[in-house]
PDB file of C-alpha atoms in Angstrom:
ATOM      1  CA  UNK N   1    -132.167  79.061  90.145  1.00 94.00           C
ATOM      2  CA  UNK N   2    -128.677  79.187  88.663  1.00 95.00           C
ATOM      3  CA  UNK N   3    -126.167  77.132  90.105  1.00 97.00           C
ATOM      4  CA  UNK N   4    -122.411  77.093  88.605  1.00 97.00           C
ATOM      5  CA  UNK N   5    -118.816  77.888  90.084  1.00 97.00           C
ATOM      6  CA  UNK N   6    -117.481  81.670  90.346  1.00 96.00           C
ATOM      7  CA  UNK N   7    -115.123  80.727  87.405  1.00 96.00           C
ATOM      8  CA  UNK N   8    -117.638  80.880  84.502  1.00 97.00           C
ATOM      9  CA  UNK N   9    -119.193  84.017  85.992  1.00 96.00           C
ATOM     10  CA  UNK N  10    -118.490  85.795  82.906  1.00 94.00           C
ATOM     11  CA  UNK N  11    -122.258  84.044  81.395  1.00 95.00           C
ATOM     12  CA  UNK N  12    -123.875  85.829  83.631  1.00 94.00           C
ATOM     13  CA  UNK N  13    -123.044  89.712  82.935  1.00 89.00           C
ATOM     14  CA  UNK N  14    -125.600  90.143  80.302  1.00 90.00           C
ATOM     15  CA  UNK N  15    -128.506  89.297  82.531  1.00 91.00           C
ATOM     16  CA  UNK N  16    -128.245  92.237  84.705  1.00 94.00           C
ATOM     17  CA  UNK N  17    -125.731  95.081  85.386  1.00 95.00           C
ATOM     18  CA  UNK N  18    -126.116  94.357  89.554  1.00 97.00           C
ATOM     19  CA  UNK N  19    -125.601  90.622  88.604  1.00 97.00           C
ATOM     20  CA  UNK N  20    -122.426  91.515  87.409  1.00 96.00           C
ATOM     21  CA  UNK N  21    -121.650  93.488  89.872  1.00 97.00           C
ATOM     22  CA  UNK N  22    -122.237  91.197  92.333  1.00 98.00           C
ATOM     23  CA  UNK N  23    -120.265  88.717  90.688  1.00 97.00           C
ATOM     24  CA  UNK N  24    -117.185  90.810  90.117  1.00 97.00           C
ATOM     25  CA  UNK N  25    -117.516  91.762  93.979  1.00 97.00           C
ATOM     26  CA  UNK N  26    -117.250  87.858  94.826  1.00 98.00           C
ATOM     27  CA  UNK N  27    -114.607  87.240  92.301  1.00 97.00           C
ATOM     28  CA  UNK N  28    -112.503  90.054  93.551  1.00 97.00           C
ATOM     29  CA  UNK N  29    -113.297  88.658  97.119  1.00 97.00           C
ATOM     30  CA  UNK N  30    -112.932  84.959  97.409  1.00 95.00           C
ATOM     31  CA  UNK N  31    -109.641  84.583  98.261  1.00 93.00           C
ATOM     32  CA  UNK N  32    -109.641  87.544 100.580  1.00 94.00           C
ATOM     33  CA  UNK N  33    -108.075  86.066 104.276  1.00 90.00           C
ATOM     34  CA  UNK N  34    -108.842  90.095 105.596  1.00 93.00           C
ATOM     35  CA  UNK N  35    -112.832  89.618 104.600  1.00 95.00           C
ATOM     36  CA  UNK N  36    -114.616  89.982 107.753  1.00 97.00           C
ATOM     37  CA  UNK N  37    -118.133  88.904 108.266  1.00 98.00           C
ATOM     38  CA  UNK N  38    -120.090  91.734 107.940  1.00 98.00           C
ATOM     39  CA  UNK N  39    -122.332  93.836 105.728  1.00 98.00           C
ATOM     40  CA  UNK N  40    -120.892  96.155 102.500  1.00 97.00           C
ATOM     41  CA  UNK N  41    -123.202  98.297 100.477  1.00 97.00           C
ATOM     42  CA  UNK N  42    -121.368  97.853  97.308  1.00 97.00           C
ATOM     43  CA  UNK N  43    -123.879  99.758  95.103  1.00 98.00           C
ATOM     44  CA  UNK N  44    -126.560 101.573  97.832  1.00 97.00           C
ATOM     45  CA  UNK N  45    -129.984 100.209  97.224  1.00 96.00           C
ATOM     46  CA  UNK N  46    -128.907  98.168  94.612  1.00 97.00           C
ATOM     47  CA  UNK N  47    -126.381  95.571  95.822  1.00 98.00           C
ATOM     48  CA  UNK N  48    -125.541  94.708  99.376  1.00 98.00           C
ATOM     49  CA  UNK N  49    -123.254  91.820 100.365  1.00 98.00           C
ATOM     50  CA  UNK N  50    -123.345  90.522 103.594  1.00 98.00           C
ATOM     51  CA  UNK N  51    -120.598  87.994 104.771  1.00 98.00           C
ATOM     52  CA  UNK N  52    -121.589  85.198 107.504  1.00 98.00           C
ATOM     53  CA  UNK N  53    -120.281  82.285 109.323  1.00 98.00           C
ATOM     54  CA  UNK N  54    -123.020  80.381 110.219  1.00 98.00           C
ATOM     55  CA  UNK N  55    -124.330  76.891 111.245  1.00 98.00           C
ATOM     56  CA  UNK N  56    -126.126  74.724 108.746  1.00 98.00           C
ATOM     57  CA  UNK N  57    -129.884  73.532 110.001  1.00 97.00           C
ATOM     58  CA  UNK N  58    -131.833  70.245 109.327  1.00 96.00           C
ATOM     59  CA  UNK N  59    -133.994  70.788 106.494  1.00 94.00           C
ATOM     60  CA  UNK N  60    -137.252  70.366 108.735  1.00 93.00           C
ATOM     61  CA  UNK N  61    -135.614  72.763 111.162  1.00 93.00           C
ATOM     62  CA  UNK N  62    -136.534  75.696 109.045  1.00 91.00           C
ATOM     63  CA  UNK N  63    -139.064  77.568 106.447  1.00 90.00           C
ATOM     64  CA  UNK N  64    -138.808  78.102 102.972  1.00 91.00           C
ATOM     65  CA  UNK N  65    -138.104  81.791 102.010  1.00 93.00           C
ATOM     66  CA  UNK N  66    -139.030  84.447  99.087  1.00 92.00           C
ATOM     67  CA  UNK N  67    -137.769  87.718  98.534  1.00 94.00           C
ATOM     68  CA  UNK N  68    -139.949  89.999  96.339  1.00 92.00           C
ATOM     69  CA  UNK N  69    -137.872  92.937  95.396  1.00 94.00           C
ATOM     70  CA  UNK N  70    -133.698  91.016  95.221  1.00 97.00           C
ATOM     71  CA  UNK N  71    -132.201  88.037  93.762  1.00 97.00           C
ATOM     72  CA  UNK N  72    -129.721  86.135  96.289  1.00 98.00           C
ATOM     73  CA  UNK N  73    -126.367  84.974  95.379  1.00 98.00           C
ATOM     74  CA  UNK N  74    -124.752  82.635  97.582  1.00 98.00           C
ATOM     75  CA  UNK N  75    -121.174  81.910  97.195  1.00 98.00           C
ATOM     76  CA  UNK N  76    -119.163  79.024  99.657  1.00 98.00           C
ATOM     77  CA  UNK N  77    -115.952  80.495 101.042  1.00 98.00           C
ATOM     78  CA  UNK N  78    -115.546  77.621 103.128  1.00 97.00           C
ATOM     79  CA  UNK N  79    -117.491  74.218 103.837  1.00 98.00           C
ATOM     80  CA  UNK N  80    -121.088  73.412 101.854  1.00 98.00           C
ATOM     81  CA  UNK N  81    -124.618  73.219 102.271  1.00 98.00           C
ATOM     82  CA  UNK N  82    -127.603  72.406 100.405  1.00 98.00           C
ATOM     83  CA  UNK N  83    -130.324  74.765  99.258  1.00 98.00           C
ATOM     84  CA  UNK N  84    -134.008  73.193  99.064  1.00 96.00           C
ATOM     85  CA  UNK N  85    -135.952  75.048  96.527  1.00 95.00           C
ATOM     86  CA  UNK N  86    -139.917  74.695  95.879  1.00 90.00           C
ATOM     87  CA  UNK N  87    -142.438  76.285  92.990  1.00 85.00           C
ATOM     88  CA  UNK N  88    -144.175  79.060  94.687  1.00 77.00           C
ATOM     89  CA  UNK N  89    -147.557  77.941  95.693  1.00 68.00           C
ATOM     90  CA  UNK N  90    -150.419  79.969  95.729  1.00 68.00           C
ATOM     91  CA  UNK N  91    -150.421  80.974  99.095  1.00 61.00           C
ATOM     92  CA  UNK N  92    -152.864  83.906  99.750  1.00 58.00           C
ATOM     93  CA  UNK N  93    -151.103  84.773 103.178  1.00 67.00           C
ATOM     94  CA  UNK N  94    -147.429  84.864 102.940  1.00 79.00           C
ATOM     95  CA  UNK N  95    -145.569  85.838 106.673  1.00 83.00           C
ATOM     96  CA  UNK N  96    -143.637  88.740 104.407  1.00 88.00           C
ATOM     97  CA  UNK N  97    -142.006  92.117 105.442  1.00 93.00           C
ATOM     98  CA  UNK N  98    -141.678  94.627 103.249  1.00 92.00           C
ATOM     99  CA  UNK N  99    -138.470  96.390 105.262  1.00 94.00           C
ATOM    100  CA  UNK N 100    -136.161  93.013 105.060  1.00 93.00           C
ATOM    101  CA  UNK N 101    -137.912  91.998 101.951  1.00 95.00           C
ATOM    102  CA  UNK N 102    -137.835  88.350 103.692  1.00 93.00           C
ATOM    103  CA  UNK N 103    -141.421  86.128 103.038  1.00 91.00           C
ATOM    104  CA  UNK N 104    -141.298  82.864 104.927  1.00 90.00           C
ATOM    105  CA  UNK N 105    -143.849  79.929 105.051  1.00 81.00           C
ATOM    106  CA  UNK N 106    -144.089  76.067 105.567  1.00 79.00           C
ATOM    107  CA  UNK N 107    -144.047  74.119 102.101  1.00 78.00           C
ATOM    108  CA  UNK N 108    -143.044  71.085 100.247  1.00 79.00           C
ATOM    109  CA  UNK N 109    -139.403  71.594  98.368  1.00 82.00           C
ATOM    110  CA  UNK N 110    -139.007  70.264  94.941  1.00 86.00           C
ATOM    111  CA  UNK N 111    -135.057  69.630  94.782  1.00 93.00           C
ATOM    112  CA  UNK N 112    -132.252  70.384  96.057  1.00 95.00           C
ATOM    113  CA  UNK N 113    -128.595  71.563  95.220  1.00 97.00           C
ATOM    114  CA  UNK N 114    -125.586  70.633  97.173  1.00 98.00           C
ATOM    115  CA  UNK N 115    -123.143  73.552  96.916  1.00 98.00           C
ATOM    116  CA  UNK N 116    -119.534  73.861  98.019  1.00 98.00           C
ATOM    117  CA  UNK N 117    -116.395  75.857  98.510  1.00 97.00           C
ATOM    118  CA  UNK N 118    -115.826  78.127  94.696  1.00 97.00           C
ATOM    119  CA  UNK N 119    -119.549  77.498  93.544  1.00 98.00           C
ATOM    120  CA  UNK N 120    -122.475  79.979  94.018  1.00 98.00           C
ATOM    121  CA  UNK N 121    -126.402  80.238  93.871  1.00 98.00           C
ATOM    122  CA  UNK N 122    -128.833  82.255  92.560  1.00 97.00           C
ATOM    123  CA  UNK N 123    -132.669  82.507  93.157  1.00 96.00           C
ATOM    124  CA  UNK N 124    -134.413  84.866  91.301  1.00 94.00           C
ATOM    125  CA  UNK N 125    -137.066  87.288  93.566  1.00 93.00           C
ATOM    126  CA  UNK N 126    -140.364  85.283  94.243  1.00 90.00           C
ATOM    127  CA  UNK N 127    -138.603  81.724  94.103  1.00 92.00           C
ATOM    128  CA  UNK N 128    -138.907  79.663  97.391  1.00 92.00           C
ATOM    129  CA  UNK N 129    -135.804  78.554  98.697  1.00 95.00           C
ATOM    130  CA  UNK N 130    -134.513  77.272 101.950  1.00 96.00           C
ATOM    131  CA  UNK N 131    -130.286  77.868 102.148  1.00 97.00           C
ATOM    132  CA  UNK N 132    -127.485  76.755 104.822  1.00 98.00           C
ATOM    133  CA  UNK N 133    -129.306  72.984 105.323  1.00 97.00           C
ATOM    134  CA  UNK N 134    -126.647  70.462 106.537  1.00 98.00           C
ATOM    135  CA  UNK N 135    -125.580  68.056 104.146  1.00 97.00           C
ATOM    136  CA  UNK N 136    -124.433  65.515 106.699  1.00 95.00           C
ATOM    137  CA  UNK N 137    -127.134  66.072 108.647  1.00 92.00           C
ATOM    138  CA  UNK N 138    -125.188  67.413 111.591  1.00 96.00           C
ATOM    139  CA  UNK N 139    -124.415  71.464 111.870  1.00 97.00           C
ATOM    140  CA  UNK N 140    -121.483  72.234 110.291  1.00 97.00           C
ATOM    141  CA  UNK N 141    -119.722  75.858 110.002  1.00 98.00           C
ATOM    142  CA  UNK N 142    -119.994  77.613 106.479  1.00 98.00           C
ATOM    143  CA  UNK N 143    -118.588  80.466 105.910  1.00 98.00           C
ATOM    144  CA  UNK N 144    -120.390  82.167 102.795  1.00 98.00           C
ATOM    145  CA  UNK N 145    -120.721  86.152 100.749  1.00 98.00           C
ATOM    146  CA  UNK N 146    -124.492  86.318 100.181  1.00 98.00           C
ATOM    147  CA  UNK N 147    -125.024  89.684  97.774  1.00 98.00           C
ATOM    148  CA  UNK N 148    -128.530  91.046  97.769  1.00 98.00           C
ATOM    149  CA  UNK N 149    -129.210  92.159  94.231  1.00 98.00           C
ATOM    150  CA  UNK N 150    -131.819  94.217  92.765  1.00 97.00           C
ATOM    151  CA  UNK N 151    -132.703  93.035  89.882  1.00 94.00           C
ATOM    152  CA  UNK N 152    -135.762  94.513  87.672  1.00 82.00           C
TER     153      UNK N 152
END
């Protein structure tokens, strides 16, 4: 996981061209009062944003998550959350489809990262993490870019 504010983005470029990408995208973004939640292919197939305003959960509430085939990058337009992440356990049967590239299952976390407004998160493709938990431990709105990335 890589956690850090969209300032010092510029460390990242040299770990992946879509990193970058994605990156520039949420740069170029962030201050944006016309970005509507929604979904942009900004390269096809390779990086897809999606912007959300959503309610954060209880941690309990929900199930830690892989993706086999994309990083994540979260970045906080507005409020925070914390994201729980976990090793990845050997699990023979994860609950994963190969169309959303989404894996879910029911496992301890290791740690967890409180993450607001400017800062973003990345989990690498096969590392368990479980986003938008409440860090009051009450719902609150947060408004966030998460960019699918393809990353080889």
């Amino acid at each position: 996981m890589i956690t850090d504010h969209i300032r010092n983005r510029r460390r990242y470029l040299g770990c992946h061209k879509n990193i970058g990408t994605a990156l520039a995208y949420i740069a170029e973004h962030a201050e944006d009062p016309e970005l509507k939640d929604g979904t942009y292919p900004v390269v096809p197939g390779e990086v897809t944003v999606h912007v959300v305003t959503k309610d954060t959960h209880a941690r309990k509430d929900a199930r830690m998550e892989i993706h086999k085939d994309f990083m994540d990058i979260h970045y906080i337009l507005q409020g925070a959350e914390r994201c729980y992440v976990a090793p990845l356990a050997d699990q023979p049967a994860i609950d994963y489809d190969p169309e959303t590239d989404n894996g879910f299952w029911d496992c301890e976390d290791s740690y967890n990262v409180l993450i607001g407004e400017g800062q973003f998160y990345a989990v690498w493709p096969m590392e368990p993490h479980c986003p938008l938990c409440s860090v009051t431990g009450e719902p609150e709105k947060v408004r966030k870019i998460i960019c699918k990335v393809r990353v080889d």
